[in-house]
Structures are given as C-alpha cells and as structure tokens.
Short mmCIF file of N, CA and C in Angstrom, two decimals:
data_model
loop_
_atom_site.label_atom_id
_atom_site.label_comp_id
_atom_site.label_asym_id
_atom_site.label_seq_id
_atom_site.Cartn_x
_atom_site.Cartn_y
_atom_site.Cartn_z
N UNK A 1 68.44 -8.35 -66.22
CA UNK A 1 68.43 -7.04 -65.56
C UNK A 1 68.11 -7.23 -64.08
N UNK A 2 68.89 -6.59 -63.21
CA UNK A 2 68.51 -6.70 -61.81
C UNK A 2 67.60 -5.54 -61.43
N UNK A 3 67.04 -5.65 -60.25
CA UNK A 3 66.02 -4.67 -59.85
C UNK A 3 66.58 -3.26 -59.71
N UNK A 4 67.83 -3.16 -59.29
CA UNK A 4 68.47 -1.85 -59.18
C UNK A 4 68.65 -1.21 -60.54
N UNK A 5 69.04 -2.00 -61.52
CA UNK A 5 69.18 -1.49 -62.90
C UNK A 5 67.83 -1.01 -63.43
N UNK A 6 66.80 -1.79 -63.14
CA UNK A 6 65.46 -1.41 -63.60
C UNK A 6 65.04 -0.08 -62.98
N UNK A 7 65.28 0.09 -61.68
CA UNK A 7 64.90 1.35 -61.04
C UNK A 7 65.68 2.53 -61.61
N UNK A 8 66.97 2.31 -61.87
CA UNK A 8 67.81 3.37 -62.44
C UNK A 8 67.32 3.75 -63.85
N UNK A 9 66.99 2.74 -64.62
CA UNK A 9 66.48 2.96 -65.97
C UNK A 9 65.17 3.76 -65.94
N UNK A 10 64.30 3.40 -65.02
CA UNK A 10 63.03 4.12 -64.89
C UNK A 10 63.27 5.56 -64.42
N UNK A 11 64.24 5.75 -63.53
CA UNK A 11 64.54 7.10 -63.04
C UNK A 11 65.05 7.98 -64.18
N UNK A 12 65.92 7.41 -65.00
CA UNK A 12 66.46 8.17 -66.13
C UNK A 12 65.39 8.49 -67.17
N UNK A 13 64.52 7.53 -67.39
CA UNK A 13 63.53 7.68 -68.47
C UNK A 13 62.32 8.50 -68.03
N UNK A 14 61.87 8.28 -66.79
CA UNK A 14 60.61 8.88 -66.35
C UNK A 14 60.70 9.65 -65.03
N UNK A 15 61.90 9.75 -64.46
CA UNK A 15 62.03 10.31 -63.11
C UNK A 15 61.46 11.71 -62.95
N UNK A 16 61.79 12.58 -63.90
CA UNK A 16 61.33 13.96 -63.79
C UNK A 16 59.80 14.04 -63.89
N UNK A 17 59.27 13.32 -64.84
CA UNK A 17 57.82 13.32 -65.02
C UNK A 17 57.12 12.67 -63.81
N UNK A 18 57.72 11.59 -63.29
CA UNK A 18 57.14 10.93 -62.11
C UNK A 18 57.03 11.89 -60.95
N UNK A 19 58.11 12.64 -60.72
CA UNK A 19 58.13 13.55 -59.58
C UNK A 19 57.06 14.63 -59.75
N UNK A 20 56.89 15.09 -61.00
CA UNK A 20 55.89 16.13 -61.26
C UNK A 20 54.48 15.59 -61.11
N UNK A 21 54.29 14.33 -61.45
CA UNK A 21 52.95 13.72 -61.40
C UNK A 21 52.50 13.49 -59.97
N UNK A 22 53.43 13.00 -59.15
CA UNK A 22 53.11 12.75 -57.75
C UNK A 22 52.61 11.34 -57.49
N UNK A 23 52.57 10.97 -56.23
CA UNK A 23 52.26 9.60 -55.83
C UNK A 23 50.84 9.14 -56.16
N UNK A 24 49.79 9.92 -55.83
CA UNK A 24 48.45 9.40 -56.12
C UNK A 24 48.25 9.10 -57.61
N UNK A 25 48.75 9.97 -58.48
CA UNK A 25 48.59 9.73 -59.91
C UNK A 25 49.39 8.51 -60.37
N UNK A 26 50.52 8.29 -59.73
CA UNK A 26 51.32 7.11 -60.10
C UNK A 26 50.61 5.82 -59.67
N UNK A 27 50.00 5.85 -58.49
CA UNK A 27 49.22 4.68 -58.04
C UNK A 27 48.05 4.44 -59.00
N UNK A 28 47.42 5.51 -59.45
CA UNK A 28 46.31 5.37 -60.40
C UNK A 28 46.78 4.75 -61.72
N UNK A 29 47.94 5.18 -62.21
CA UNK A 29 48.49 4.61 -63.45
C UNK A 29 48.83 3.13 -63.25
N UNK A 30 49.41 2.82 -62.09
CA UNK A 30 49.74 1.43 -61.81
C UNK A 30 48.48 0.57 -61.84
N UNK A 31 47.43 1.07 -61.22
CA UNK A 31 46.16 0.33 -61.20
C UNK A 31 45.64 0.12 -62.62
N UNK A 32 45.76 1.16 -63.45
CA UNK A 32 45.31 1.05 -64.86
C UNK A 32 46.10 -0.04 -65.58
N UNK A 33 47.41 -0.06 -65.35
CA UNK A 33 48.24 -1.07 -66.01
C UNK A 33 47.92 -2.48 -65.52
N UNK A 34 47.58 -2.61 -64.24
CA UNK A 34 47.18 -3.92 -63.72
C UNK A 34 45.89 -4.37 -64.40
N UNK A 35 45.00 -3.43 -64.65
CA UNK A 35 43.77 -3.76 -65.38
C UNK A 35 44.07 -4.26 -66.79
N UNK A 36 45.01 -3.60 -67.45
CA UNK A 36 45.39 -4.03 -68.81
C UNK A 36 46.05 -5.41 -68.77
N UNK A 37 46.83 -5.66 -67.73
CA UNK A 37 47.44 -6.99 -67.57
C UNK A 37 46.37 -8.05 -67.36
N UNK A 38 45.39 -7.74 -66.51
CA UNK A 38 44.31 -8.70 -66.24
C UNK A 38 43.59 -9.06 -67.54
N UNK A 39 43.34 -8.06 -68.37
CA UNK A 39 42.67 -8.31 -69.65
C UNK A 39 43.55 -9.16 -70.57
N UNK A 40 44.84 -8.85 -70.60
CA UNK A 40 45.76 -9.62 -71.46
C UNK A 40 45.85 -11.08 -71.01
N UNK A 41 45.82 -11.31 -69.69
CA UNK A 41 45.85 -12.68 -69.18
C UNK A 41 44.60 -13.43 -69.64
N UNK A 42 43.47 -12.73 -69.62
CA UNK A 42 42.19 -13.37 -69.95
C UNK A 42 42.06 -13.65 -71.45
N UNK A 43 42.47 -12.68 -72.28
CA UNK A 43 42.19 -12.87 -73.71
C UNK A 43 43.27 -12.32 -74.63
N UNK A 44 44.45 -12.05 -74.10
CA UNK A 44 45.51 -11.49 -74.93
C UNK A 44 46.43 -12.54 -75.50
N UNK A 45 47.27 -12.10 -76.42
CA UNK A 45 48.31 -12.98 -76.95
C UNK A 45 49.46 -13.03 -75.94
N UNK A 46 50.34 -13.96 -76.17
CA UNK A 46 51.52 -14.07 -75.32
C UNK A 46 52.34 -12.77 -75.34
N UNK A 47 52.44 -12.15 -76.52
CA UNK A 47 53.17 -10.89 -76.64
C UNK A 47 52.49 -9.78 -75.85
N UNK A 48 51.18 -9.72 -75.92
CA UNK A 48 50.45 -8.70 -75.15
C UNK A 48 50.61 -8.93 -73.65
N UNK A 49 50.60 -10.20 -73.25
CA UNK A 49 50.79 -10.51 -71.83
C UNK A 49 52.18 -10.07 -71.37
N UNK A 50 53.20 -10.33 -72.19
CA UNK A 50 54.56 -9.94 -71.84
C UNK A 50 54.68 -8.41 -71.74
N UNK A 51 54.05 -7.72 -72.70
CA UNK A 51 54.09 -6.25 -72.69
C UNK A 51 53.44 -5.69 -71.43
N UNK A 52 52.30 -6.24 -71.07
CA UNK A 52 51.58 -5.72 -69.90
C UNK A 52 52.30 -6.08 -68.60
N UNK A 53 52.91 -7.26 -68.54
CA UNK A 53 53.73 -7.59 -67.37
C UNK A 53 54.86 -6.58 -67.22
N UNK A 54 55.52 -6.24 -68.33
CA UNK A 54 56.62 -5.28 -68.30
C UNK A 54 56.13 -3.90 -67.87
N UNK A 55 54.95 -3.51 -68.35
CA UNK A 55 54.43 -2.19 -68.00
C UNK A 55 54.11 -2.10 -66.50
N UNK A 56 53.51 -3.15 -65.95
CA UNK A 56 53.24 -3.14 -64.50
C UNK A 56 54.55 -3.07 -63.73
N UNK A 57 55.52 -3.84 -64.16
CA UNK A 57 56.83 -3.83 -63.50
C UNK A 57 57.48 -2.45 -63.59
N UNK A 58 57.36 -1.80 -64.73
CA UNK A 58 57.93 -0.47 -64.91
C UNK A 58 57.27 0.54 -63.98
N UNK A 59 55.94 0.49 -63.88
CA UNK A 59 55.25 1.43 -62.98
C UNK A 59 55.56 1.13 -61.52
N UNK A 60 55.73 -0.13 -61.20
CA UNK A 60 56.09 -0.50 -59.83
C UNK A 60 57.48 0.06 -59.48
N UNK A 61 58.40 -0.01 -60.43
CA UNK A 61 59.75 0.53 -60.21
C UNK A 61 59.71 2.05 -60.09
N UNK A 62 58.87 2.70 -60.90
CA UNK A 62 58.72 4.16 -60.81
C UNK A 62 58.14 4.56 -59.45
N UNK A 63 57.15 3.80 -58.99
CA UNK A 63 56.56 4.09 -57.68
C UNK A 63 57.60 3.91 -56.57
N UNK A 64 58.37 2.84 -56.65
CA UNK A 64 59.43 2.61 -55.66
C UNK A 64 60.43 3.76 -55.68
N UNK A 65 60.77 4.24 -56.85
CA UNK A 65 61.68 5.40 -56.96
C UNK A 65 61.10 6.61 -56.23
N UNK A 66 59.85 6.88 -56.47
CA UNK A 66 59.23 8.05 -55.82
C UNK A 66 59.18 7.91 -54.31
N UNK A 67 59.04 6.67 -53.85
CA UNK A 67 59.00 6.42 -52.40
C UNK A 67 60.40 6.34 -51.81
N UNK A 68 61.42 6.30 -52.68
CA UNK A 68 62.80 6.18 -52.20
C UNK A 68 63.08 4.80 -51.61
N UNK A 69 62.40 3.79 -52.15
CA UNK A 69 62.55 2.42 -51.64
C UNK A 69 63.26 1.56 -52.69
N UNK A 70 64.25 0.81 -52.23
CA UNK A 70 65.03 -0.09 -53.08
C UNK A 70 64.27 -1.43 -53.20
N UNK A 71 63.86 -1.76 -54.41
CA UNK A 71 63.07 -2.99 -54.60
C UNK A 71 63.86 -4.24 -54.23
N UNK A 72 65.16 -4.19 -54.46
CA UNK A 72 65.99 -5.34 -54.13
C UNK A 72 65.99 -5.59 -52.62
N UNK A 73 66.13 -4.53 -51.85
CA UNK A 73 66.04 -4.65 -50.39
C UNK A 73 64.66 -5.16 -49.98
N UNK A 74 63.64 -4.59 -50.62
CA UNK A 74 62.27 -4.94 -50.25
C UNK A 74 61.97 -6.42 -50.49
N UNK A 75 62.42 -6.92 -51.64
CA UNK A 75 62.08 -8.30 -52.01
C UNK A 75 62.96 -9.33 -51.29
N UNK A 76 63.94 -8.83 -50.56
CA UNK A 76 64.79 -9.74 -49.78
C UNK A 76 63.96 -10.51 -48.75
N UNK A 77 62.76 -10.02 -48.45
CA UNK A 77 61.91 -10.75 -47.50
C UNK A 77 61.49 -12.12 -48.03
N UNK A 78 61.61 -12.30 -49.34
CA UNK A 78 61.28 -13.60 -49.93
C UNK A 78 62.51 -14.50 -50.13
N UNK A 79 63.70 -13.96 -49.86
CA UNK A 79 64.93 -14.70 -50.19
C UNK A 79 65.05 -16.01 -49.42
N UNK A 80 64.51 -16.07 -48.22
CA UNK A 80 64.62 -17.28 -47.41
C UNK A 80 63.39 -18.17 -47.51
N UNK A 81 62.58 -17.96 -48.54
CA UNK A 81 61.34 -18.72 -48.70
C UNK A 81 60.15 -17.86 -48.31
N UNK A 82 59.03 -18.51 -48.02
CA UNK A 82 57.81 -17.79 -47.67
C UNK A 82 58.04 -16.93 -46.43
N UNK A 83 57.75 -15.61 -46.50
CA UNK A 83 57.98 -14.76 -45.34
C UNK A 83 57.09 -15.12 -44.15
N UNK A 84 55.97 -15.82 -44.41
CA UNK A 84 55.07 -16.15 -43.29
C UNK A 84 55.51 -17.44 -42.58
N UNK A 85 55.76 -18.51 -43.36
CA UNK A 85 56.07 -19.80 -42.73
C UNK A 85 57.55 -20.15 -42.82
N UNK A 86 58.30 -19.43 -43.65
CA UNK A 86 59.72 -19.72 -43.80
C UNK A 86 60.00 -20.91 -44.71
N UNK A 87 58.95 -21.51 -45.26
CA UNK A 87 59.13 -22.74 -46.03
C UNK A 87 59.47 -22.51 -47.50
N UNK A 88 60.27 -23.46 -48.04
CA UNK A 88 60.50 -23.55 -49.48
C UNK A 88 60.37 -25.03 -49.85
N UNK A 89 59.20 -25.44 -50.35
CA UNK A 89 58.03 -24.62 -50.69
C UNK A 89 57.25 -24.15 -49.46
N UNK A 90 56.46 -23.12 -49.71
CA UNK A 90 55.58 -22.57 -48.67
C UNK A 90 54.67 -23.67 -48.12
N UNK A 91 54.53 -23.68 -46.79
CA UNK A 91 53.66 -24.67 -46.16
C UNK A 91 52.54 -24.00 -45.37
N UNK A 92 52.26 -22.75 -45.73
CA UNK A 92 51.20 -22.02 -45.01
C UNK A 92 49.87 -22.76 -45.14
N UNK B 1 69.19 -8.83 -56.61
CA UNK B 1 68.50 -9.98 -57.20
C UNK B 1 68.05 -9.61 -58.62
N UNK B 2 68.34 -10.48 -59.57
CA UNK B 2 67.82 -10.16 -60.90
C UNK B 2 66.45 -10.82 -61.08
N UNK B 3 65.80 -10.44 -62.16
CA UNK B 3 64.41 -10.87 -62.35
C UNK B 3 64.30 -12.39 -62.52
N UNK B 4 65.30 -12.99 -63.15
CA UNK B 4 65.31 -14.44 -63.32
C UNK B 4 65.40 -15.15 -61.97
N UNK B 5 66.25 -14.63 -61.10
CA UNK B 5 66.38 -15.22 -59.75
C UNK B 5 65.06 -15.10 -58.98
N UNK B 6 64.43 -13.95 -59.13
CA UNK B 6 63.15 -13.74 -58.44
C UNK B 6 62.11 -14.74 -58.93
N UNK B 7 62.05 -14.93 -60.24
CA UNK B 7 61.05 -15.89 -60.77
C UNK B 7 61.35 -17.31 -60.29
N UNK B 8 62.64 -17.67 -60.25
CA UNK B 8 63.02 -19.00 -59.78
C UNK B 8 62.66 -19.18 -58.31
N UNK B 9 62.92 -18.15 -57.54
CA UNK B 9 62.60 -18.19 -56.10
C UNK B 9 61.09 -18.35 -55.90
N UNK B 10 60.31 -17.64 -56.68
CA UNK B 10 58.85 -17.75 -56.56
C UNK B 10 58.38 -19.14 -57.01
N UNK B 11 59.01 -19.68 -58.06
CA UNK B 11 58.63 -21.01 -58.53
C UNK B 11 58.90 -22.07 -57.46
N UNK B 12 60.05 -21.95 -56.80
CA UNK B 12 60.39 -22.92 -55.75
C UNK B 12 59.48 -22.80 -54.54
N UNK B 13 59.13 -21.55 -54.22
CA UNK B 13 58.38 -21.32 -52.98
C UNK B 13 56.88 -21.53 -53.19
N UNK B 14 56.37 -21.09 -54.34
CA UNK B 14 54.92 -21.08 -54.54
C UNK B 14 54.46 -21.77 -55.83
N UNK B 15 55.39 -22.35 -56.59
CA UNK B 15 55.04 -22.85 -57.92
C UNK B 15 53.92 -23.87 -57.93
N UNK B 16 54.00 -24.83 -57.02
CA UNK B 16 53.00 -25.89 -57.00
C UNK B 16 51.62 -25.32 -56.66
N UNK B 17 51.61 -24.46 -55.64
CA UNK B 17 50.34 -23.86 -55.24
C UNK B 17 49.79 -22.95 -56.33
N UNK B 18 50.69 -22.20 -56.99
CA UNK B 18 50.26 -21.31 -58.08
C UNK B 18 49.57 -22.09 -59.17
N UNK B 19 50.17 -23.21 -59.55
CA UNK B 19 49.61 -24.02 -60.64
C UNK B 19 48.23 -24.55 -60.25
N UNK B 20 48.10 -24.93 -58.98
CA UNK B 20 46.81 -25.46 -58.52
C UNK B 20 45.75 -24.36 -58.46
N UNK B 21 46.17 -23.15 -58.14
CA UNK B 21 45.23 -22.03 -57.98
C UNK B 21 44.70 -21.58 -59.33
N UNK B 22 45.60 -21.51 -60.31
CA UNK B 22 45.19 -21.09 -61.65
C UNK B 22 45.30 -19.60 -61.87
N UNK B 23 45.21 -19.21 -63.13
CA UNK B 23 45.44 -17.82 -63.52
C UNK B 23 44.43 -16.81 -62.97
N UNK B 24 43.11 -17.07 -63.09
CA UNK B 24 42.18 -16.04 -62.61
C UNK B 24 42.37 -15.73 -61.12
N UNK B 25 42.60 -16.75 -60.31
CA UNK B 25 42.79 -16.52 -58.87
C UNK B 25 44.10 -15.79 -58.61
N UNK B 26 45.11 -16.03 -59.43
CA UNK B 26 46.38 -15.32 -59.25
C UNK B 26 46.22 -13.84 -59.60
N UNK B 27 45.47 -13.56 -60.65
CA UNK B 27 45.18 -12.16 -61.01
C UNK B 27 44.41 -11.48 -59.88
N UNK B 28 43.47 -12.20 -59.29
CA UNK B 28 42.70 -11.63 -58.18
C UNK B 28 43.60 -11.32 -56.98
N UNK B 29 44.51 -12.21 -56.66
CA UNK B 29 45.46 -11.98 -55.56
C UNK B 29 46.35 -10.79 -55.87
N UNK B 30 46.82 -10.71 -57.12
CA UNK B 30 47.67 -9.58 -57.51
C UNK B 30 46.90 -8.27 -57.30
N UNK B 31 45.63 -8.24 -57.72
CA UNK B 31 44.82 -7.03 -57.55
C UNK B 31 44.68 -6.68 -56.07
N UNK B 32 44.49 -7.71 -55.25
CA UNK B 32 44.37 -7.47 -53.80
C UNK B 32 45.65 -6.84 -53.24
N UNK B 33 46.78 -7.36 -53.69
CA UNK B 33 48.06 -6.83 -53.21
C UNK B 33 48.29 -5.39 -53.70
N UNK B 34 47.83 -5.10 -54.91
CA UNK B 34 47.95 -3.72 -55.41
C UNK B 34 47.10 -2.78 -54.54
N UNK B 35 45.95 -3.26 -54.10
CA UNK B 35 45.12 -2.47 -53.19
C UNK B 35 45.83 -2.20 -51.87
N UNK B 36 46.49 -3.23 -51.35
CA UNK B 36 47.24 -3.05 -50.09
C UNK B 36 48.40 -2.07 -50.29
N UNK B 37 49.04 -2.14 -51.46
CA UNK B 37 50.12 -1.20 -51.76
C UNK B 37 49.58 0.23 -51.84
N UNK B 38 48.44 0.40 -52.50
CA UNK B 38 47.85 1.74 -52.62
C UNK B 38 47.57 2.33 -51.23
N UNK B 39 47.05 1.48 -50.34
CA UNK B 39 46.77 1.95 -48.98
C UNK B 39 48.06 2.32 -48.24
N UNK B 40 49.09 1.49 -48.42
CA UNK B 40 50.38 1.76 -47.75
C UNK B 40 51.00 3.05 -48.26
N UNK B 41 50.84 3.32 -49.57
CA UNK B 41 51.38 4.57 -50.12
C UNK B 41 50.65 5.76 -49.49
N UNK B 42 49.34 5.61 -49.30
CA UNK B 42 48.54 6.72 -48.78
C UNK B 42 48.80 6.98 -47.30
N UNK B 43 48.88 5.90 -46.51
CA UNK B 43 48.95 6.14 -45.07
C UNK B 43 49.83 5.15 -44.32
N UNK B 44 50.68 4.43 -45.03
CA UNK B 44 51.51 3.44 -44.36
C UNK B 44 52.87 3.97 -43.99
N UNK B 45 53.59 3.18 -43.21
CA UNK B 45 54.98 3.51 -42.89
C UNK B 45 55.86 3.11 -44.07
N UNK B 46 57.08 3.58 -44.02
CA UNK B 46 58.04 3.21 -45.06
C UNK B 46 58.21 1.68 -45.12
N UNK B 47 58.23 1.05 -43.95
CA UNK B 47 58.38 -0.41 -43.91
C UNK B 47 57.17 -1.11 -44.53
N UNK B 48 55.99 -0.61 -44.25
CA UNK B 48 54.78 -1.20 -44.85
C UNK B 48 54.78 -1.00 -46.36
N UNK B 49 55.23 0.16 -46.80
CA UNK B 49 55.30 0.41 -48.25
C UNK B 49 56.28 -0.56 -48.91
N UNK B 50 57.43 -0.77 -48.28
CA UNK B 50 58.43 -1.70 -48.83
C UNK B 50 57.87 -3.12 -48.89
N UNK B 51 57.17 -3.52 -47.82
CA UNK B 51 56.57 -4.86 -47.78
C UNK B 51 55.55 -5.04 -48.89
N UNK B 52 54.71 -4.05 -49.08
CA UNK B 52 53.66 -4.18 -50.10
C UNK B 52 54.24 -4.11 -51.51
N UNK B 53 55.27 -3.30 -51.72
CA UNK B 53 55.95 -3.30 -53.02
C UNK B 53 56.50 -4.70 -53.31
N UNK B 54 57.12 -5.31 -52.31
CA UNK B 54 57.69 -6.66 -52.49
C UNK B 54 56.60 -7.68 -52.78
N UNK B 55 55.46 -7.55 -52.09
CA UNK B 55 54.37 -8.51 -52.31
C UNK B 55 53.81 -8.41 -53.72
N UNK B 56 53.64 -7.17 -54.22
CA UNK B 56 53.15 -7.01 -55.60
C UNK B 56 54.17 -7.61 -56.57
N UNK B 57 55.43 -7.34 -56.34
CA UNK B 57 56.48 -7.88 -57.20
C UNK B 57 56.48 -9.41 -57.18
N UNK B 58 56.29 -9.98 -56.01
CA UNK B 58 56.27 -11.43 -55.87
C UNK B 58 55.09 -12.03 -56.65
N UNK B 59 53.92 -11.42 -56.54
CA UNK B 59 52.76 -11.94 -57.25
C UNK B 59 52.90 -11.76 -58.76
N UNK B 60 53.55 -10.68 -59.15
CA UNK B 60 53.80 -10.44 -60.57
C UNK B 60 54.74 -11.53 -61.12
N UNK B 61 55.75 -11.88 -60.34
CA UNK B 61 56.68 -12.93 -60.76
C UNK B 61 55.97 -14.29 -60.81
N UNK B 62 55.08 -14.54 -59.85
CA UNK B 62 54.32 -15.80 -59.87
C UNK B 62 53.41 -15.87 -61.09
N UNK B 63 52.78 -14.74 -61.41
CA UNK B 63 51.91 -14.70 -62.59
C UNK B 63 52.74 -14.94 -63.86
N UNK B 64 53.89 -14.31 -63.96
CA UNK B 64 54.77 -14.51 -65.12
C UNK B 64 55.17 -15.98 -65.22
N UNK B 65 55.45 -16.61 -64.09
CA UNK B 65 55.79 -18.04 -64.10
C UNK B 65 54.65 -18.87 -64.68
N UNK B 66 53.45 -18.58 -64.23
CA UNK B 66 52.30 -19.36 -64.71
C UNK B 66 52.07 -19.16 -66.21
N UNK B 67 52.40 -17.96 -66.68
CA UNK B 67 52.22 -17.67 -68.11
C UNK B 67 53.41 -18.17 -68.93
N UNK B 68 54.48 -18.60 -68.25
CA UNK B 68 55.67 -19.05 -68.96
C UNK B 68 56.41 -17.91 -69.63
N UNK B 69 56.33 -16.73 -69.02
CA UNK B 69 56.97 -15.53 -69.60
C UNK B 69 58.14 -15.09 -68.73
N UNK B 70 59.26 -14.80 -69.37
CA UNK B 70 60.47 -14.35 -68.70
C UNK B 70 60.38 -12.83 -68.50
N UNK B 71 60.36 -12.40 -67.25
CA UNK B 71 60.21 -10.96 -66.98
C UNK B 71 61.37 -10.16 -67.53
N UNK B 72 62.56 -10.75 -67.50
CA UNK B 72 63.74 -10.04 -68.00
C UNK B 72 63.59 -9.77 -69.51
N UNK B 73 63.14 -10.77 -70.25
CA UNK B 73 62.87 -10.56 -71.68
C UNK B 73 61.78 -9.50 -71.86
N UNK B 74 60.73 -9.60 -71.04
CA UNK B 74 59.59 -8.69 -71.20
C UNK B 74 60.00 -7.24 -70.97
N UNK B 75 60.80 -7.00 -69.93
CA UNK B 75 61.14 -5.63 -69.55
C UNK B 75 62.24 -5.05 -70.46
N UNK B 76 62.79 -5.88 -71.32
CA UNK B 76 63.80 -5.39 -72.27
C UNK B 76 63.22 -4.31 -73.17
N UNK B 77 61.88 -4.23 -73.26
CA UNK B 77 61.28 -3.17 -74.09
C UNK B 77 61.57 -1.78 -73.55
N UNK B 78 61.98 -1.71 -72.27
CA UNK B 78 62.34 -0.41 -71.68
C UNK B 78 63.84 -0.14 -71.72
N UNK B 79 64.64 -1.11 -72.17
CA UNK B 79 66.10 -0.98 -72.08
C UNK B 79 66.64 0.19 -72.89
N UNK B 80 65.98 0.51 -74.00
CA UNK B 80 66.45 1.60 -74.85
C UNK B 80 65.75 2.91 -74.58
N UNK B 81 65.11 3.03 -73.41
CA UNK B 81 64.35 4.24 -73.09
C UNK B 81 62.86 3.98 -73.24
N UNK B 82 62.11 5.05 -73.37
CA UNK B 82 60.65 4.92 -73.48
C UNK B 82 60.28 4.09 -74.71
N UNK B 83 59.48 3.02 -74.55
CA UNK B 83 59.11 2.19 -75.70
C UNK B 83 58.28 2.94 -76.74
N UNK B 84 57.63 4.03 -76.33
CA UNK B 84 56.79 4.77 -77.29
C UNK B 84 57.61 5.76 -78.12
N UNK B 85 58.42 6.60 -77.43
CA UNK B 85 59.14 7.66 -78.16
C UNK B 85 60.63 7.35 -78.32
N UNK B 86 61.11 6.35 -77.59
CA UNK B 86 62.53 6.00 -77.67
C UNK B 86 63.43 6.93 -76.88
N UNK B 87 62.85 7.91 -76.19
CA UNK B 87 63.65 8.91 -75.50
C UNK B 87 64.10 8.52 -74.10
N UNK B 88 65.28 9.01 -73.73
CA UNK B 88 65.77 8.93 -72.35
C UNK B 88 66.33 10.32 -72.02
N UNK B 89 65.56 11.18 -71.36
CA UNK B 89 64.23 10.91 -70.80
C UNK B 89 63.14 10.86 -71.86
N UNK B 90 62.04 10.26 -71.45
CA UNK B 90 60.86 10.16 -72.30
C UNK B 90 60.43 11.57 -72.74
N UNK B 91 60.09 11.68 -74.01
CA UNK B 91 59.62 12.97 -74.53
C UNK B 91 58.21 12.86 -75.10
N UNK B 92 57.49 11.83 -74.66
CA UNK B 92 56.12 11.64 -75.16
C UNK B 92 55.26 12.87 -74.83
#
C-alpha cells in the first residue's frame, strides 16, 4: 500500500468522524496510540506490536488528512538520505 | 512511496544506528517527534506540520524495522474498512 492509498482509505473510513472530532482530539488519540505502541514494544507479542504500529500509522494518516497534507510529499524529504547531512547512511 | 520502500530507505539511512541505539531509545525518539508534531499542529506553519508528520513516519518505519515488522502487512488490518466494525465508513 502506498501512502496516498492509506490516506484515501482513512478518509473513506474515518473522514467524516475525523472532521467532526477536530485536530486537538485527533492529536490526543494519536498520543494515546503511541502509548499503546510503547507498551507493546516493551512487553507485547509480535502481533500486538504490529497492530499498534498500524494504529499509529492510521491515526497519522487521519491527522495528515485533516491538515490537508500529502504524506508522500512530506516524506520525500527522506528520499535523498538523511535530510540533515544528506548521507546514506546518515553521517550526522 | 509505498510503505516497503519507506522502510528500506530508513534501513539504508539509519539502520546501523537504529540497531546500536536499541528499542527503548527509539521509542523515546518517536515520542519526542510526536511532541514536535503536536506543537506544529497547534501553532506551526503548514511546512512545519509536513516536516513533523514526515519525521514521525520516519521514526515509525525505523521502529518497525527494528521489530522486524512489515508496515504494509500490519496496516492491512484497515484494508477492509474499520477493523472493529468492518464498516466503510466506520459505524462504531
């Protein structure tokens, strides 16, 4: 799945609810999901870790949708290697 | 860019350093980046928001690499709509 497909999927599935919820509540949900991911990394199963990674990614895509930002465009800053030093591998 | 390409790009750019840093430090960095994203959503420019979205996504991909988890497989749980109710749109 590419990032554009993911954003479209999130818009179809959660777009209306996201818009009604608003940005601060979406940031709060994202933070909650990051907490669940942190716990899964520490003591979860591989399946729980995968689920929580997906949930954080889903909330990140929903947030990008609300901001009207294309994740693919945004992540292009990493396409040429480290955005700070330009290195692949990073030599910062 | 698809999720597999992003993970490969992160592995090439940061893989060695990620492995040396370890999981707890990577989770801490991810949390830091989520904080920067939250601030950018509240009072940042569109460019700052895009940068911080990309940084969170990059750290998420690095974390998935360290866990040996394929983000594309993980996010497939959303492919059929909401994983809880199965709806598109979600009817939870």
